[in-house]
GROMACS .gro file of C-alpha atoms in nm:
model
  253
    1MET     CA    1  13.355   6.951  10.592
    2ASP     CA    2  13.314   7.260  10.346
    3ASN     CA    3  12.987   7.473  10.389
    4ARG     CA    4  12.912   7.413  10.025
    5PHE     CA    5  12.895   7.045  10.081
    6ALA     CA    6  12.727   7.063  10.411
    7THR     CA    7  12.457   7.287  10.255
    8ALA     CA    8  12.416   7.050   9.963
    9PHE     CA    9  12.375   6.750  10.191
   10VAL     CA   10  12.104   6.929  10.400
   11ILE     CA   11  11.915   7.009  10.093
   12ALA     CA   12  11.935   6.688   9.954
   13CYS     CA   13  11.807   6.539  10.288
   14VAL     CA   14  11.511   6.776  10.287
   15LEU     CA   15  11.427   6.672   9.915
   16SER     CA   16  11.461   6.305  10.021
   17LEU     CA   17  11.215   6.350  10.310
   18ILE     CA   18  10.964   6.513  10.106
   19SER     CA   19  10.994   6.269   9.835
   20THR     CA   20  10.946   5.984  10.093
   21ILE     CA   21  10.641   6.154  10.236
   22TYR     CA   22  10.485   6.212   9.889
   23MET     CA   23  10.556   5.853   9.784
   24ALA     CA   24  10.427   5.703  10.106
   25ALA     CA   25  10.104   5.923  10.074
   26SER     CA   26  10.064   5.825   9.719
   27ILE     CA   27  10.080   5.441   9.799
   28GLY     CA   28   9.834   5.480  10.086
   29THR     CA   29   9.565   5.672   9.922
   30ASP     CA   30   9.299   5.574   9.661
   31PHE     CA   31   9.306   5.858   9.409
   32TRP     CA   32   9.538   5.749   9.134
   33TYR     CA   33   9.271   5.766   8.879
   34GLU     CA   34   8.911   5.916   8.913
   35TYR     CA   35   8.599   5.869   8.712
   36ARG     CA   36   8.341   6.163   8.674
   37SER     CA   37   7.977   6.038   8.609
   38PRO     CA   38   7.624   6.148   8.670
   39ILE     CA   39   7.489   6.072   9.024
   40GLN     CA   40   7.298   5.744   9.031
   41GLU     CA   41   7.009   5.845   9.265
   42ASN     CA   42   6.740   5.577   9.181
   43SER     CA   43   6.850   5.234   9.308
   44SER     CA   44   6.711   4.991   9.034
   45ASP     CA   45   6.765   4.612   9.021
   46LEU     CA   46   7.057   4.669   8.792
   47ASN     CA   47   7.224   4.911   9.022
   48LYS     CA   48   7.172   4.678   9.337
   49SER     CA   49   7.350   4.396   9.134
   50ILE     CA   50   7.641   4.614   9.025
   51TRP     CA   51   7.686   4.710   9.395
   52THR     CA   52   7.676   4.358   9.524
   53ASP     CA   53   7.904   4.222   9.238
   54PHE     CA   54   8.163   4.509   9.320
   55ALA     CA   55   8.180   4.412   9.675
   56SER     CA   56   8.209   4.044   9.585
   57ASP     CA   57   8.545   3.861   9.632
   58GLU     CA   58   8.484   3.702   9.283
   59ALA     CA   59   8.442   4.029   9.110
   60ASP     CA   60   8.647   4.023   8.786
   61GLU     CA   61   8.813   4.311   8.600
   62LYS     CA   62   8.519   4.415   8.381
   63THR     CA   63   8.267   4.370   8.676
   64TYR     CA   64   8.448   4.620   8.907
   65ASN     CA   65   8.536   4.858   8.632
   66ASP     CA   66   8.168   4.879   8.508
   67ALA     CA   67   8.084   4.989   8.873
   68LEU     CA   68   8.380   5.236   8.879
   69PHE     CA   69   8.254   5.388   8.553
   70ARG     CA   70   7.903   5.409   8.665
   71TYR     CA   71   7.946   5.545   9.022
   72LYS     CA   72   8.213   5.805   9.013
   73GLY     CA   73   8.481   5.547   9.102
   74THR     CA   74   8.836   5.615   9.223
   75VAL     CA   75   9.121   5.361   9.204
   76GLY     CA   76   9.440   5.332   9.404
   77LEU     CA   77   9.717   5.082   9.430
   78TRP     CA   78   9.542   4.889   9.708
   79ARG     CA   79   9.182   4.968   9.681
   80ARG     CA   80   8.894   5.066   9.447
   81CYS     CA   81   8.606   5.270   9.566
   82ILE     CA   82   8.263   5.400   9.437
   83THR     CA   83   8.019   5.656   9.557
   84ILE     CA   84   7.657   5.531   9.601
   85PRO     CA   85   7.351   5.645   9.785
   86GLN     CA   86   7.348   5.558  10.150
   87ASN     CA   87   7.006   5.383  10.137
   88THR     CA   88   6.892   5.157   9.844
   89TYR     CA   89   6.550   5.158   9.708
   90TRP     CA   90   6.355   4.928   9.458
   91TYR     CA   91   6.150   5.233   9.345
   92SER     CA   92   6.206   5.598   9.276
   93PRO     CA   93   6.120   5.787   9.571
   94PRO     CA   94   5.888   6.103   9.491
   95GLU     CA   95   6.148   6.367   9.608
   96ARG     CA   96   6.503   6.394   9.700
   97THR     CA   97   6.543   6.329  10.075
   98GLU     CA   98   6.844   6.288  10.322
   99SER     CA   99   6.821   5.914  10.211
  100PHE     CA  100   7.005   6.019   9.891
  101ASP     CA  101   7.308   6.120  10.104
  102MET     CA  102   7.604   5.961   9.914
  103VAL     CA  103   7.868   5.746  10.075
  104THR     CA  104   8.196   5.613   9.945
  105LYS     CA  105   8.238   5.225   9.956
  106CYS     CA  106   8.578   5.093   9.912
  107ILE     CA  107   8.701   4.729   9.856
  108SER     CA  108   9.070   4.625   9.890
  109PHE     CA  109   9.247   4.447   9.621
  110THR     CA  110   9.372   4.105   9.732
  111LEU     CA  111   9.708   3.986   9.680
  112ASN     CA  112   9.568   3.726   9.415
  113GLU     CA  113   9.402   4.011   9.242
  114GLN     CA  114   9.707   4.201   9.223
  115PHE     CA  115   9.915   3.916   9.074
  116GLU     CA  116   9.627   3.759   8.862
  117GLU     CA  117   9.647   3.736   8.476
  118LYS     CA  118   9.462   4.008   8.276
  119PHE     CA  119   9.263   3.898   7.976
  120VAL     CA  120   9.264   4.017   7.614
  121ASP     CA  121   8.894   4.076   7.662
  122PRO     CA  122   8.843   4.181   8.028
  123GLY     CA  123   8.616   3.946   8.210
  124ASN     CA  124   8.621   3.676   7.945
  125HIS     CA  125   8.861   3.406   8.055
  126ASN     CA  126   8.843   3.230   7.714
  127SER     CA  127   8.993   3.533   7.536
  128GLY     CA  128   9.361   3.448   7.628
  129ILE     CA  129   9.602   3.635   7.870
  130ASP     CA  130   9.702   3.977   7.788
  131LEU     CA  131  10.077   3.954   7.897
  132LEU     CA  132  10.150   4.330   7.857
  133ARG     CA  133   9.866   4.446   8.074
  134THR     CA  134   9.938   4.165   8.333
  135TYR     CA  135  10.305   4.278   8.386
  136LEU     CA  136  10.221   4.655   8.362
  137TRP     CA  137   9.963   4.592   8.662
  138ARG     CA  138  10.238   4.400   8.865
  139CYS     CA  139  10.513   4.647   8.812
  140GLN     CA  140  10.264   4.949   8.893
  141PHE     CA  141  10.200   4.768   9.231
  142LEU     CA  142  10.552   4.650   9.319
  143LEU     CA  143  10.763   4.941   9.188
  144PRO     CA  144  10.644   5.209   9.438
  145PHE     CA  145  10.742   4.970   9.735
  146VAL     CA  146  11.074   4.919   9.588
  147SER     CA  147  11.127   5.285   9.545
  148LEU     CA  148  11.018   5.353   9.914
  149GLY     CA  149  11.240   5.071  10.041
  150LEU     CA  150  11.550   5.206   9.851
  151MET     CA  151  11.502   5.564   9.987
  152CYS     CA  152  11.472   5.409  10.348
  153PHE     CA  153  11.783   5.216  10.304
  154GLY     CA  154  11.961   5.520  10.151
  155ALA     CA  155  11.855   5.719  10.463
  156LEU     CA  156  12.016   5.458  10.691
  157ILE     CA  157  12.335   5.500  10.490
  158GLY     CA  158  12.307   5.863  10.519
  159LEU     CA  159  12.268   5.847  10.892
  160CYS     CA  160  12.597   5.625  10.922
  161ALA     CA  161  12.765   5.892  10.723
  162CYS     CA  162  12.673   6.159  10.965
  163ILE     CA  163  12.777   5.953  11.253
  164CYS     CA  164  13.112   5.886  11.084
  165ARG     CA  165  13.143   6.270  10.989
  166SER     CA  166  13.217   6.179  10.632
  167LEU     CA  167  13.036   6.251  10.307
  168TYR     CA  168  13.183   5.971  10.107
  169PRO     CA  169  12.939   5.698  10.196
  170THR     CA  170  12.657   5.937  10.078
  171ILE     CA  171  12.765   5.834   9.717
  172ALA     CA  172  12.572   5.510   9.785
  173THR     CA  173  12.281   5.715   9.921
  174GLY     CA  174  12.275   5.905   9.604
  175ILE     CA  175  12.279   5.599   9.386
  176LEU     CA  176  11.994   5.442   9.582
  177HIS     CA  177  11.782   5.765   9.539
  178LEU     CA  178  11.871   5.741   9.165
  179LEU     CA  179  11.743   5.389   9.138
  180ALA     CA  180  11.437   5.489   9.359
  181GLY     CA  181  11.349   5.768   9.106
  182LEU     CA  182  11.381   5.521   8.817
  183CYS     CA  183  11.131   5.302   9.005
  184THR     CA  184  10.896   5.567   9.067
  185LEU     CA  185  10.911   5.694   8.709
  186GLY     CA  186  10.871   5.324   8.582
  187SER     CA  187  10.560   5.277   8.822
  188VAL     CA  188  10.401   5.603   8.700
  189SER     CA  189  10.460   5.515   8.329
  190CYS     CA  190  10.328   5.172   8.383
  191TYR     CA  191  10.021   5.292   8.542
  192VAL     CA  192   9.950   5.549   8.250
  193ALA     CA  193  10.019   5.266   7.994
  194GLY     CA  194   9.773   5.027   8.178
  195ILE     CA  195   9.508   5.278   8.217
  196GLU     CA  196   9.534   5.366   7.849
  197LEU     CA  197   9.521   5.000   7.720
  198LEU     CA  198   9.229   4.928   7.970
  199HIS     CA  199   9.022   5.211   7.818
  200GLN     CA  200   9.095   5.065   7.470
  201LYS     CA  201   8.939   4.739   7.579
  202LEU     CA  202   8.657   4.885   7.794
  203GLU     CA  203   8.540   5.230   7.647
  204LEU     CA  204   8.399   5.469   7.874
  205PRO     CA  205   8.010   5.513   7.875
  206GLU     CA  206   7.842   5.837   7.761
  207ASN     CA  207   7.856   6.115   8.013
  208VAL     CA  208   8.146   5.957   8.192
  209SER     CA  209   8.508   6.087   8.194
  210GLY     CA  210   8.829   5.997   8.373
  211GLU     CA  211   9.145   6.170   8.493
  212PHE     CA  212   9.437   6.116   8.699
  213GLY     CA  213   9.398   6.197   9.065
  214TRP     CA  214   9.620   6.367   9.325
  215SER     CA  215   9.771   6.058   9.452
  216PHE     CA  216   9.925   5.996   9.093
  217CYS     CA  217  10.033   6.360   9.090
  218LEU     CA  218  10.217   6.295   9.432
  219ALA     CA  219  10.402   6.004   9.269
  220CYS     CA  220  10.490   6.216   8.957
  221VAL     CA  221  10.630   6.492   9.185
  222SER     CA  222  10.823   6.242   9.399
  223ALA     CA  223  11.042   6.120   9.111
  224PRO     CA  224  11.212   6.459   9.013
  225LEU     CA  225  11.265   6.517   9.383
  226GLN     CA  226  11.452   6.197   9.416
  227PHE     CA  227  11.666   6.255   9.115
  228MET     CA  228  11.754   6.603   9.262
  229ALA     CA  229  11.834   6.453   9.588
  230SER     CA  230  12.056   6.194   9.422
  231ALA     CA  231  12.240   6.445   9.210
  232LEU     CA  232  12.340   6.656   9.530
  233PHE     CA  233  12.418   6.374   9.738
  234ILE     CA  234  12.659   6.230   9.463
  235TRP     CA  235  12.807   6.581   9.380
  236ALA     CA  236  12.876   6.664   9.751
  237ALA     CA  237  13.042   6.324   9.822
  238HIS     CA  238  13.236   6.306   9.509
  239THR     CA  239  13.362   6.676   9.513
  240ASN     CA  240  13.437   6.663   9.883
  241ARG     CA  241  13.648   6.340   9.833
  242LYS     CA  242  13.824   6.507   9.539
  243GLU     CA  243  13.927   6.822   9.730
  244TYR     CA  244  14.018   6.608  10.023
  245THR     CA  245  14.260   6.399   9.805
  246LEU     CA  246  14.408   6.712   9.660
  247MET     CA  247  14.469   6.877   9.994
  248LYS     CA  248  14.636   6.539  10.114
  249ALA     CA  249  14.849   6.528   9.822
  250TYR     CA  250  14.944   6.914   9.875
  251ARG     CA  251  15.023   6.843  10.247
  252VAL     CA  252  15.259   6.543  10.155
  253ALA     CA  253  15.434   6.765   9.905
   0.00000   0.00000   0.00000
């Protein structure tokens, strides 16, 4: 094996490993989107009701998003989290004490919630199904797992190529990484579109802002790494095969 191809293969493997780690971390963390809002220190009846509804298994899209807006929420692919005072009061304490220590409370999305329909008017079941937001949500949830699976399968093929001492099977690895990159890019695009459509339906309250978090950024970085690894795998395998064919023809001649 030519040193050029071996070097390209090693670099592609490193890029693939980094992108896999980034993608796995992105899937497993809760900071795809973050809301910034004033700290809710005084626990009124309304605040208590919002916290209870947020943790309920029957919380609909509008209910938990209202809590996310109000309590510095963060959203991942699997969980939604809010930051609330550690202890709740039905009155306003005279001064700030340790009771106002803030804690993060997270609730996991169930599989039913991941695949349930989104409504034109969030929370209103009589407003009709919003098919676009429904399928955007499902794609943003499924595509990262498809991407991760494709990269793992590509890694197995690459391992077989090393055992066989041949670069040719890594063409399949490159194609799988290309498909994984497209899945990651599709997931990121679906997430951005879904968030924008949600904010058109539910406007952010005053003094509340939102931004994409570091989990989302990891997914964004993972996609180009997958494309670069794919290009290197395919180039190394194709060029090495071509030179081997030419060399074989020269020896025959």
